[in-house]
Short mmCIF file of C-alpha atoms and ligand atoms in Angstrom, two decimals:
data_model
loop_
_atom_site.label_atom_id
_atom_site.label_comp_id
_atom_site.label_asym_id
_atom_site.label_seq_id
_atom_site.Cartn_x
_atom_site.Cartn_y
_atom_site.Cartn_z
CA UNK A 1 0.00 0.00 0.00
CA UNK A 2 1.39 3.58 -0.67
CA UNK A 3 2.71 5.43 2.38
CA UNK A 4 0.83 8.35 1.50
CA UNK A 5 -2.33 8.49 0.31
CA UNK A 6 -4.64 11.06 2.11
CA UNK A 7 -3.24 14.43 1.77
CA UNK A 8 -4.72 17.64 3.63
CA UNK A 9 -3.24 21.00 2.80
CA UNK A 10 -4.73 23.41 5.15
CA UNK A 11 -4.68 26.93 3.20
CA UNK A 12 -5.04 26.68 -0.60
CA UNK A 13 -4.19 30.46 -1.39
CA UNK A 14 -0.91 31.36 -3.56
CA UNK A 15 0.71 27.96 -2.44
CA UNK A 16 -1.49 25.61 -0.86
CA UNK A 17 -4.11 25.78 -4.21
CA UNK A 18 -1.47 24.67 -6.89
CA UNK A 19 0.60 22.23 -4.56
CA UNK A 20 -2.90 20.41 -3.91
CA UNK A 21 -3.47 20.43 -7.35
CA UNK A 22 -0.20 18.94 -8.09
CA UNK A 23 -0.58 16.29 -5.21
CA UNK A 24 -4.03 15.05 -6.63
CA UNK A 25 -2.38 14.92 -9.81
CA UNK A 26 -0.42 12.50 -8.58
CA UNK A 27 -2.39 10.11 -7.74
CA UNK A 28 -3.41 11.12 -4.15
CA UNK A 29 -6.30 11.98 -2.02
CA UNK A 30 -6.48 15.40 -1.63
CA UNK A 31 -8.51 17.70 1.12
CA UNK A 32 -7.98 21.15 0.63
CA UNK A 33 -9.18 23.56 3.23
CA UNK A 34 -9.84 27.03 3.59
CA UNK A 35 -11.02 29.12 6.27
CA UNK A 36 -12.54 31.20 3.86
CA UNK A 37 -15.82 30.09 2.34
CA UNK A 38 -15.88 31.82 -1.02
CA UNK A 39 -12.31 29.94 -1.67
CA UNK A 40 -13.93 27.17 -0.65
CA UNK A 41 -16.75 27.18 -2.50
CA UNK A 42 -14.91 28.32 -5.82
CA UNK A 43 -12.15 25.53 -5.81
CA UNK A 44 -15.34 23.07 -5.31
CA UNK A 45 -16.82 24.13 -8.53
CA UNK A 46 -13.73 23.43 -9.99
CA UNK A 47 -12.46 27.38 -10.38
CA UNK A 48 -9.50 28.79 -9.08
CA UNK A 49 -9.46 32.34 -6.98
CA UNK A 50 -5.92 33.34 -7.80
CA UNK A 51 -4.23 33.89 -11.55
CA UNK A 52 -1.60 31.47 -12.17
CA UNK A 53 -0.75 30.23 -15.73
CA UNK A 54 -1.80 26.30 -16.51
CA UNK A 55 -3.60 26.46 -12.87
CA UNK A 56 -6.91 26.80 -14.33
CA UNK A 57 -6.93 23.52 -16.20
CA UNK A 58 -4.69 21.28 -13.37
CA UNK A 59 -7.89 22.38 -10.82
CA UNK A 60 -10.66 22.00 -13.05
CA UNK A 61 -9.34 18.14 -14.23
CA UNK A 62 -8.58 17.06 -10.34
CA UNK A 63 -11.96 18.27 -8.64
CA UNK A 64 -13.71 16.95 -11.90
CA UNK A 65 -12.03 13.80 -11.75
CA UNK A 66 -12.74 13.69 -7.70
CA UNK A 67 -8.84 13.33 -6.42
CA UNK A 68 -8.86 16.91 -5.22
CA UNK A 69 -11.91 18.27 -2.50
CA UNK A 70 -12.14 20.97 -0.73
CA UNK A 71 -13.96 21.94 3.19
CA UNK A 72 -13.86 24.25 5.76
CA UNK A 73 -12.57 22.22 8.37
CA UNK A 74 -9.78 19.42 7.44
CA UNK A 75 -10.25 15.98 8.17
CA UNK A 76 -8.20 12.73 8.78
CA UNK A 77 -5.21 12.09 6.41
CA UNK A 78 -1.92 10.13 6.33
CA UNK A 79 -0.09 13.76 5.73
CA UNK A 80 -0.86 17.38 6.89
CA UNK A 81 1.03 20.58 4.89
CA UNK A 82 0.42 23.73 6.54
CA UNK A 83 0.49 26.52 3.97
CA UNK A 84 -1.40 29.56 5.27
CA UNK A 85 0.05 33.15 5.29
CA UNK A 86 2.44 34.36 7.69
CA UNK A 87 2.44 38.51 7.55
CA UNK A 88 4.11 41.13 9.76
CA UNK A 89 2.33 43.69 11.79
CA UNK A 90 2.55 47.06 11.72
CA UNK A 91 5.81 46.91 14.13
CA UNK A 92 7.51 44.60 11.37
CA UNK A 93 7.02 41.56 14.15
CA UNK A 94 5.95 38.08 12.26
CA UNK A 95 2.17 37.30 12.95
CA UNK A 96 1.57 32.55 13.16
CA UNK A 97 -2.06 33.66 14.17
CA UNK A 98 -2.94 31.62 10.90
CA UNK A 99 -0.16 29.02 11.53
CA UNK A 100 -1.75 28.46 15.05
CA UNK A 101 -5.20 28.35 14.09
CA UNK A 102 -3.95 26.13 11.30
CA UNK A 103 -2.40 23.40 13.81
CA UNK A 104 -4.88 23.85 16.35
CA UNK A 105 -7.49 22.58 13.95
CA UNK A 106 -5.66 19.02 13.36
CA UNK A 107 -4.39 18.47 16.55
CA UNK A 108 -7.65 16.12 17.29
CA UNK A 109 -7.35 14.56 14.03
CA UNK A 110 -4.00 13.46 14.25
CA UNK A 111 -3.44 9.88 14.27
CA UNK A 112 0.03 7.38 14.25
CA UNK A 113 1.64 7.47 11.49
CA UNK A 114 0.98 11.13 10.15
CA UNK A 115 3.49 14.14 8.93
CA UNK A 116 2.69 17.60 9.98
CA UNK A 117 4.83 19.78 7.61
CA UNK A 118 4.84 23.38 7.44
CA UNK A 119 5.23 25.15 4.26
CA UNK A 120 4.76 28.78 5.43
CA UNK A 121 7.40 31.31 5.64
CA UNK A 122 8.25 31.21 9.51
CA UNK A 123 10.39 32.69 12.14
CA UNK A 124 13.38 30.06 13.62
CA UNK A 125 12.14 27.14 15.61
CA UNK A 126 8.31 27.41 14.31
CA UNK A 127 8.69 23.48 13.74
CA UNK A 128 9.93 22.90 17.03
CA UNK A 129 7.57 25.10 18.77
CA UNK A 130 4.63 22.90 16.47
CA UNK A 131 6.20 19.69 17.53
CA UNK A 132 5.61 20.54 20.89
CA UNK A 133 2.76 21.80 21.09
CA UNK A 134 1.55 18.67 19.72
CA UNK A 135 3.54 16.73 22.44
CA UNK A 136 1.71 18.57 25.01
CA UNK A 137 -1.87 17.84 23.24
CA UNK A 138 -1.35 14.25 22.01
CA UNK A 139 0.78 12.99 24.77
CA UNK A 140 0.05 9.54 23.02
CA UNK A 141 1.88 10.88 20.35
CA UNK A 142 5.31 10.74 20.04
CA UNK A 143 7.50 13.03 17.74
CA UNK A 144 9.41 10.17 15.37
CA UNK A 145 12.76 9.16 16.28
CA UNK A 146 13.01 5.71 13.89
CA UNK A 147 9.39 5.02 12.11
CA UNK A 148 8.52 2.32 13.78
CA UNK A 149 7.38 2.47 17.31
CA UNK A 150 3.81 3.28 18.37
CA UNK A 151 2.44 6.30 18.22
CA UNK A 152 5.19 8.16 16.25
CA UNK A 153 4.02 11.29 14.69
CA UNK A 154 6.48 12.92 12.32
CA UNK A 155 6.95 17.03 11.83
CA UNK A 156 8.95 18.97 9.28
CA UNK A 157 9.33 22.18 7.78
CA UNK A 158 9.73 22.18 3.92
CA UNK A 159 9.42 25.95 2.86
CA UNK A 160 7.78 26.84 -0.61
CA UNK A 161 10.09 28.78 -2.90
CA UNK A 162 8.10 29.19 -6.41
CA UNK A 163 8.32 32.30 -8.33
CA UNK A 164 4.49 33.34 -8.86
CA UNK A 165 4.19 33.21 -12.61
CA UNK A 166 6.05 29.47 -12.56
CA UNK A 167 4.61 28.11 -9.69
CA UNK A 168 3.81 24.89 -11.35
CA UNK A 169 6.92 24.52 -12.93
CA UNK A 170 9.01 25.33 -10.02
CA UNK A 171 6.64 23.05 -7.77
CA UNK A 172 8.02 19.75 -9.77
CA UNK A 173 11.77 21.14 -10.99
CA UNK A 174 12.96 23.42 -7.65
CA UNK A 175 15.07 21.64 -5.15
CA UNK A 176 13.32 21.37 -2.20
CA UNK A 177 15.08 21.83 1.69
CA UNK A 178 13.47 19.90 4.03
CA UNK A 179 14.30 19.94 8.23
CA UNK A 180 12.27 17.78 10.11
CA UNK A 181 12.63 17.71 14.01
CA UNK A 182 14.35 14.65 14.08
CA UNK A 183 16.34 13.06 11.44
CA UNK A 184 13.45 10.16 10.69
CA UNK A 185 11.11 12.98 10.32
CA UNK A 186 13.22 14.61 7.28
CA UNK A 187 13.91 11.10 6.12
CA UNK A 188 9.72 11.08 5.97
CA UNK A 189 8.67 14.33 4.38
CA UNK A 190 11.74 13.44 1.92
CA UNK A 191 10.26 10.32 0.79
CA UNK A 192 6.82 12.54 0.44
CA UNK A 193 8.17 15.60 -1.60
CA UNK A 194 10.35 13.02 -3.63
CA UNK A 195 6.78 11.26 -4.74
CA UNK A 196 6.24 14.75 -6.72
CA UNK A 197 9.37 16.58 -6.87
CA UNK A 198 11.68 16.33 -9.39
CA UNK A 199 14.47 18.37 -7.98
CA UNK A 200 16.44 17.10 -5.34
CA UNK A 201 14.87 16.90 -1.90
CA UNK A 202 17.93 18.67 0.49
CA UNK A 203 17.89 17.09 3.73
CA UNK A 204 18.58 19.51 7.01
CA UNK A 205 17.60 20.50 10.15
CA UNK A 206 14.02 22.12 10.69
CA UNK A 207 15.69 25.37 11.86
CA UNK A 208 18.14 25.21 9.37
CA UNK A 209 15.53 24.90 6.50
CA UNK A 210 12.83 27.76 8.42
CA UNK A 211 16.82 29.74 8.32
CA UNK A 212 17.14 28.89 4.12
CA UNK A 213 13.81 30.41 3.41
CA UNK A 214 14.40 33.68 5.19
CA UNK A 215 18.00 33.81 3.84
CA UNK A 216 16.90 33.59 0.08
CA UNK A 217 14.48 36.06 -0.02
CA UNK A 218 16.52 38.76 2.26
CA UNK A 219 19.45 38.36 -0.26
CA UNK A 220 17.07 39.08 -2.96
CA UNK A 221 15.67 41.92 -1.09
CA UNK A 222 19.52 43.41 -0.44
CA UNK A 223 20.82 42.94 -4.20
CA UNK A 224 17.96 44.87 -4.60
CA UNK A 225 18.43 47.61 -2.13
CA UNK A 226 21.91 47.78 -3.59
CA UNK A 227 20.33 48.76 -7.25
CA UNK A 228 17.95 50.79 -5.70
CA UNK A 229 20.52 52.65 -4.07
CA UNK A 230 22.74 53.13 -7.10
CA UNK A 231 19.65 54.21 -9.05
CA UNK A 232 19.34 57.04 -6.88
CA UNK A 233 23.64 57.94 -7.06
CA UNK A 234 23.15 57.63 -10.71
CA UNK A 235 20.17 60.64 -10.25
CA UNK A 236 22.49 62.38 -8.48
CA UNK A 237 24.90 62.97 -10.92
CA UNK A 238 22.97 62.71 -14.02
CA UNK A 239 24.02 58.73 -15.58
CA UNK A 240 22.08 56.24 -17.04
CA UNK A 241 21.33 53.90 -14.05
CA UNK A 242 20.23 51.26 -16.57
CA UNK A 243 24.12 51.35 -18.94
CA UNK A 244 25.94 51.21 -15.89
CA UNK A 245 24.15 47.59 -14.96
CA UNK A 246 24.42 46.57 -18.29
CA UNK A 247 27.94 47.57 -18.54
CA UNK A 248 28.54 46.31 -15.02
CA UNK A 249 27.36 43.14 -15.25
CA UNK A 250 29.61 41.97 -18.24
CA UNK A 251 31.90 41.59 -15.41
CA UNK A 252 32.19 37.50 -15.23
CA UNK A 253 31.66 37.96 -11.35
CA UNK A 254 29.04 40.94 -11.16
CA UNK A 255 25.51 40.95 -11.23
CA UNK A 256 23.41 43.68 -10.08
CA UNK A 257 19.95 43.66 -9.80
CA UNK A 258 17.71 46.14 -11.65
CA UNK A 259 16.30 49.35 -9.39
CA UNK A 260 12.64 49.81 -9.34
CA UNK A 261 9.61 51.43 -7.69
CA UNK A 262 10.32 49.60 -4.17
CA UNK A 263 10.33 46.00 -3.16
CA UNK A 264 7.00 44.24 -3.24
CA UNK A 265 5.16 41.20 -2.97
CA UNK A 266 4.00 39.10 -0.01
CA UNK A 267 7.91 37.84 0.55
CA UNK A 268 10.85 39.87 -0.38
CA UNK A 269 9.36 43.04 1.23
CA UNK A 270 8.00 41.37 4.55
CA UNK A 271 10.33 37.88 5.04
CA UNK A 272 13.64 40.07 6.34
CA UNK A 273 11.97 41.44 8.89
CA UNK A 274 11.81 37.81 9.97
CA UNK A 275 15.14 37.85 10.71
CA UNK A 276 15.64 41.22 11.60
CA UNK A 277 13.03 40.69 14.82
CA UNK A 278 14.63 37.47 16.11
CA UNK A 279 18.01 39.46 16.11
CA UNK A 280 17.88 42.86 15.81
CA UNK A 281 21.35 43.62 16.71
CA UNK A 282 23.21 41.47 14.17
CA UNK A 283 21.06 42.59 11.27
CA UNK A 284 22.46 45.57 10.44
CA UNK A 285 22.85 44.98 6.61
CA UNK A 286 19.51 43.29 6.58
CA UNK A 287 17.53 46.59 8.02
CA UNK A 288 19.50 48.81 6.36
CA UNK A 289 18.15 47.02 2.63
CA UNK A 290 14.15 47.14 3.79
CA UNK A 291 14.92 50.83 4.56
CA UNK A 292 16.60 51.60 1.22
CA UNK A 293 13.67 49.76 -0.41
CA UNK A 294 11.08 51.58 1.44
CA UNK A 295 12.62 54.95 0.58
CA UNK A 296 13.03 54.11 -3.14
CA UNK A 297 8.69 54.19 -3.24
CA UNK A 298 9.07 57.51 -1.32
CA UNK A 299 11.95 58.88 -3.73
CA UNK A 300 9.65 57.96 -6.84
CA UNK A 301 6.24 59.76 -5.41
CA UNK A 302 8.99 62.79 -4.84
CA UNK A 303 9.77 62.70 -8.79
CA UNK A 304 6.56 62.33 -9.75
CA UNK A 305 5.07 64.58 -7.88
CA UNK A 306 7.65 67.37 -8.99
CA UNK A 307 7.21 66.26 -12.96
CA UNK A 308 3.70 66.49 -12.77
CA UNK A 309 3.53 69.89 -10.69
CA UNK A 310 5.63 71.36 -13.98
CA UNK A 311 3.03 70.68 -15.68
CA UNK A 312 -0.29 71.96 -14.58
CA UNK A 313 -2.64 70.68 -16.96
CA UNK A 314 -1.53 67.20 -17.86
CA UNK A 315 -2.65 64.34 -17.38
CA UNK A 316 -0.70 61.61 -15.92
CA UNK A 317 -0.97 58.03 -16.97
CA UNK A 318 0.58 55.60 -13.86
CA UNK A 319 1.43 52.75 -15.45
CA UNK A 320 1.02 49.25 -13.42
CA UNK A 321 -0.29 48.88 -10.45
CA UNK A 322 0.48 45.14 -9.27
CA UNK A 323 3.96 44.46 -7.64
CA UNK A 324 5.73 43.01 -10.57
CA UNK A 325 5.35 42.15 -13.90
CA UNK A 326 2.12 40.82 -15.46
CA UNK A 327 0.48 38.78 -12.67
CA UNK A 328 -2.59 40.45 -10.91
CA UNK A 329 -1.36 40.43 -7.56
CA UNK A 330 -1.42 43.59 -5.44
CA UNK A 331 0.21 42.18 -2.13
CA UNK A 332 2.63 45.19 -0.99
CA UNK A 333 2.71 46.58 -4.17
CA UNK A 334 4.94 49.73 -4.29
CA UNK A 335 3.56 50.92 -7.43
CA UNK A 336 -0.33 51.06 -5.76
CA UNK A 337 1.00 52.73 -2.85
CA UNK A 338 2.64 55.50 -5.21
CA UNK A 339 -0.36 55.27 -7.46
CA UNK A 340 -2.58 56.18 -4.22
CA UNK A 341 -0.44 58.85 -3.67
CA UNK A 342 -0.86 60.79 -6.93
CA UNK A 343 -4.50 59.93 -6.60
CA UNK A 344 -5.18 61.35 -3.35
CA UNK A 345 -3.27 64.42 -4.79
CA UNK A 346 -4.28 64.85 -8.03
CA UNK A 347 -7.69 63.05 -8.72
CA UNK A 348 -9.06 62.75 -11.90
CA UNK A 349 -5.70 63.87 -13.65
CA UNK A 350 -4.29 60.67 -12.70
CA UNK A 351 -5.65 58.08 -15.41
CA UNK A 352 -4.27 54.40 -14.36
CA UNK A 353 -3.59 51.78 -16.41
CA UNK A 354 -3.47 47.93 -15.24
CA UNK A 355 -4.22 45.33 -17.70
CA UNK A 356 -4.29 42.60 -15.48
CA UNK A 357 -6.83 43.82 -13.67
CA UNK A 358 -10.81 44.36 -14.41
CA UNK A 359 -11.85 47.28 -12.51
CA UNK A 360 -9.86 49.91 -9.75
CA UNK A 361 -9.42 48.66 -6.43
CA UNK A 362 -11.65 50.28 -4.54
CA UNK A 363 -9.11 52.52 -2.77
CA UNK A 364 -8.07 54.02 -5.79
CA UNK A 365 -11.89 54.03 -6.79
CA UNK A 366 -12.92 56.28 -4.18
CA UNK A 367 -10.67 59.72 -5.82
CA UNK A 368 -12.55 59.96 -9.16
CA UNK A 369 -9.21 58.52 -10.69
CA UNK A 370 -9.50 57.46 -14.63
CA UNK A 371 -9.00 53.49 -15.20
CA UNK A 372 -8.48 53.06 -18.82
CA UNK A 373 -5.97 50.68 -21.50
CA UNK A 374 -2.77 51.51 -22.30
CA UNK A 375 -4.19 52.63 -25.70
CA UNK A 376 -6.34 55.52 -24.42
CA UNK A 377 -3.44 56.39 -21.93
CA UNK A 378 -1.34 57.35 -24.61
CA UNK A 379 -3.71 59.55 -26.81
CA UNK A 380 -5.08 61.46 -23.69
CA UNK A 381 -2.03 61.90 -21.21
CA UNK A 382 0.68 64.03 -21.57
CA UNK A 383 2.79 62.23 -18.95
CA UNK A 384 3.40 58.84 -17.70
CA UNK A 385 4.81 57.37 -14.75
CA UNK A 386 5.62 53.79 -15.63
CA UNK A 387 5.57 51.44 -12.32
CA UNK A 388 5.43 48.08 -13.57
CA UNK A 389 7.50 46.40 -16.53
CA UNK A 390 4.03 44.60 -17.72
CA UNK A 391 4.18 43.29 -21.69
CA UNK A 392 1.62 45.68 -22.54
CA UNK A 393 3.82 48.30 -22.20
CA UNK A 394 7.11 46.97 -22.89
CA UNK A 395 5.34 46.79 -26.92
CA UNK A 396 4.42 50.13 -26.92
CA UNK A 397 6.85 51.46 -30.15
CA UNK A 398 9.08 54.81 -29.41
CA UNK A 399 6.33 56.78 -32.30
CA UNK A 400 3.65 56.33 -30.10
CA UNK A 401 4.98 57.85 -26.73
CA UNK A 402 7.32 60.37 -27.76
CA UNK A 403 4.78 62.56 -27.02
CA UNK A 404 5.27 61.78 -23.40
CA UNK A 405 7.19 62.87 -20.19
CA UNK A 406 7.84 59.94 -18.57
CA UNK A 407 9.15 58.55 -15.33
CA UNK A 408 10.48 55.07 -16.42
CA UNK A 409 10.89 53.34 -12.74
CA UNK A 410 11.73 49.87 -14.69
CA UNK A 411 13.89 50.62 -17.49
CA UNK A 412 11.98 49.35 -20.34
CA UNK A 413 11.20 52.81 -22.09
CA UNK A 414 14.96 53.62 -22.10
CA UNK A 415 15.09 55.24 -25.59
CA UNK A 416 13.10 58.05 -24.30
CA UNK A 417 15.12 61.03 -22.60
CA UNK A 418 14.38 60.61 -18.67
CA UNK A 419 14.98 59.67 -15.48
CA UNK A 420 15.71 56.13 -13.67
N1 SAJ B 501 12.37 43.32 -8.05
C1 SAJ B 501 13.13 44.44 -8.36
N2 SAJ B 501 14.30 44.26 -9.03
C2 SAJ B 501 14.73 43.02 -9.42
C3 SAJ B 501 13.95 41.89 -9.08
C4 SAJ B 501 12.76 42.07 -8.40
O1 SAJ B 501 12.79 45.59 -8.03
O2 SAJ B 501 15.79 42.93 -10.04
C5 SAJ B 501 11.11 43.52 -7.31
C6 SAJ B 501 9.87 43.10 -8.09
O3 SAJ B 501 9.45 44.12 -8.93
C7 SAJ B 501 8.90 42.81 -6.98
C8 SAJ B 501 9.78 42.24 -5.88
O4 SAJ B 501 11.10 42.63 -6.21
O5 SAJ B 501 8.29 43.99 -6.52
C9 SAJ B 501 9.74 40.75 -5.73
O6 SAJ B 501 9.67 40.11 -6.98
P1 SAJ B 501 10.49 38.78 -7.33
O7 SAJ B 501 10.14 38.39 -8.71
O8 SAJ B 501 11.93 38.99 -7.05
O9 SAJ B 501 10.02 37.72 -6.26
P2 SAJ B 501 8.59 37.16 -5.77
O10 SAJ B 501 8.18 37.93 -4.56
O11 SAJ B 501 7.62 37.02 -6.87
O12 SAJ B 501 9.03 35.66 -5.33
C10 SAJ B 501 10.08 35.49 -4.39
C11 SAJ B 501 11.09 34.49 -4.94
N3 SAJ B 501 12.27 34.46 -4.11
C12 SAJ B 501 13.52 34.63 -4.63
O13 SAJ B 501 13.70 34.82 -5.82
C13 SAJ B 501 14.67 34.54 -3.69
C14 SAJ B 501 10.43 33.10 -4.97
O14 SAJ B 501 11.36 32.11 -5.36
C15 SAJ B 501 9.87 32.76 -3.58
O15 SAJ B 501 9.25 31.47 -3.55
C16 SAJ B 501 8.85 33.81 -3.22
O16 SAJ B 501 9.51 35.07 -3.16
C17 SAJ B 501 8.24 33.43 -1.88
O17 SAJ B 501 7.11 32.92 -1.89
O18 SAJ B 501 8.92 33.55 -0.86
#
């Protein structure tokens, strides 16, 4: 019989939806639950909630074909992944209200035999802190030491690491780092990931792996900071930000990262804080890069707002709105929080442009802003901020927006005469 046949993934947002997809694929029995009922209901009905390329189709052919269900409450299964959101509060300090909830809803349901992973981003010795919670709960439980003695219950951490866009792509074809709490846990959730993984399944430590996760995405966020920064030097003293990468990074050993509006997204903006609360005082480098970041969204609602205060009558066509490139996801998005900006200033002058969304969000709805397609942008605004390097505009030809004054944020309009 296959060691793993009943698979619950508590959460099916961003990561839990396609890796329960993927799972039933597979050829297991697959629960997916949802606090919310509207997520619930739509993945029932075979939809999805979230855009994701090829998602669509996986979902519709695994609830169709019955391997993938979905409830609000989760139910008995041989393995238990954990993928609900982790965010920081207002003071930058990680919130596991979700994570808690999460585990506090199987803790009843957990039987011999079972692995608890958790897939959410989490602060060092999360894993540890689950195992024992469920020590103290199921004391006729034990947390696995060899697989076979009674009652041995088996916890890991296995963080997600797809790039939204290529999430089911990366799901099969990333390595995957997985820490359990004891070595026969890893050796567990490593025989589980290898049943659908095709990259190699990294065996370490739970705190280890939590410490992997964190790491990846505050080096991103840093490489960043240090093109952000140099985008801003290069203003300074009048030079192309976008030659001097380019020129840079011919350099066998150099590769900078391209500057932008700010750092967003529900992980490269929020997951160094992670690190930064559990040690403040070593994480100088690491604070340092979330406050260039931050600044860089400031510095660009400074430009704009001088460009478009030279101009009195013009309207101003803000470009993008989500937090990178053509997905529809506004989670931390620098380029809404400068597009607010210039809408609670300017009102109707400010005419926004986001093809991968239907209608405003209703923030931006409430200042009379124009919502219109790239298209109309161009014959009735005079100047454009450009936030987001979406393919829309990236095919918009020289002729047709050298009419413009434009604030190019991502470097894509670069034949035009302006700043980074
Ligand atoms: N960005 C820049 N300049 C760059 C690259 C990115 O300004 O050169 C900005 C983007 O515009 C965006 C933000 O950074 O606002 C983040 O975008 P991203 O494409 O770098 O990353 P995410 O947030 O979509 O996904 C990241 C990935 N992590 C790393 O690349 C280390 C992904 O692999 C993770 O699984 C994901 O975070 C996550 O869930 O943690």
């Amino acid at each position: 019989m296959p060691e793993f046949q009943k698979v619950a993934v508590i959460g099916i947002g961003y990561i839990g939806l396609p890796t329960a997809a993927l799972i039933a694929s597979r050829g297991m029995q697959v629960l997916g639950v949802d606090t919310k009922e509207d997520v619930v209901r739509t993945v029932a009905s075979a939809a999805i909630h979230i855009s994701e390329p090829d998602l669509d189709g996986l979902v519709s052919k695994v609830v169709s074909g019955g391997a993938l269900t979905t409830s609000a409450k989760p139910q008995p299964a041989d393995v238990f992944i954990i993928a609900v959101p982790t965010p920081v509060d207002c003071e930058h300090r990680p919130n596991l209200s979700s994570v808690n909830a999460a585990l506090e809803s199987i803790l009843d349901l957990l039987a011999p035999g079972n692995l608890v992973i958790l897939e959410s981003t989490s602060p060092i010795g999360t894993t540890e802190g689950i195992a024992r919670r469920i020590s103290e709960r199921r004391p006729d439980l034990h947390i696995g030491t060899n697989g076979t003695e009674n009652g041995a219950i088996y916890v890991a951490y296995c963080p997600e690491r797809v790039l939204p866009g290529r999430i089911l792509t990366e799901l099969v074809n990333n390595d995957r780092c997985i820490g359990g709490v004891t070595p026969a846990c890893t050796r567990r959730a490593q025989r589980f990931y290898k049943s659908f993984v095709r990259g190699a399944c990294v065996a370490t430590t739970a705190r280890a792996a939590e410490l992997v996760k964190l790491t990846e995405n505050a080096f991103r966020d840093t490489n960043i900071a240090f093109a952000n920064e140099l985008s801003l030097i290069c203003d300074r003293f009048d030079i192309n930000v976008w030659e001097v990468i380019d020129i840079a990074n011919r350099h066998p050993r150099v590769n900078v990262l391209r500057p932008g509006p700010g750092v967003g997204g529900h992980c490269i903006a929020v997951d160094p804080w992670f690190i930064i609360d559990s040690a403040p005082e070593l994480t100088r480098v690491m604070r340092t890069s979330r406050e260039v970041n931050l600044s860089k969204t400031q510095k660009v609602v400074e430009w704009a707002c001088a460009l478009i205060e030279d101009h009195p009558y013009a309207n101003v066509a803000c470009c993008g709105l989500t937090f990178k490139a053509n997905v529809d996801d506004l989670r931390e998005s620098p380029s809404m929080e400068i597009a607010l900006h210039l809408a609670v200033k300017y009102g109707a002058r400010i005419k926004i442009v986001e093809p991968n969304l239907r209608r405003l969000p209703p923030e931006l709805a409430d200042h009379q802003v124009g919502f219109m397609n790239i298209d109309e942008a161009l014959r009735s605004c005079e100047i454009a901020i450009l936030l987001v390097d979406h393919d829309e505009f990236k095919m918009v030809p020289l002729a047709e927006r050298r009419h413009l004054d434009v604030i190019d944020t991502r470097g894509i309009w670069q034949d035009m005469p302006r700043r980074t």
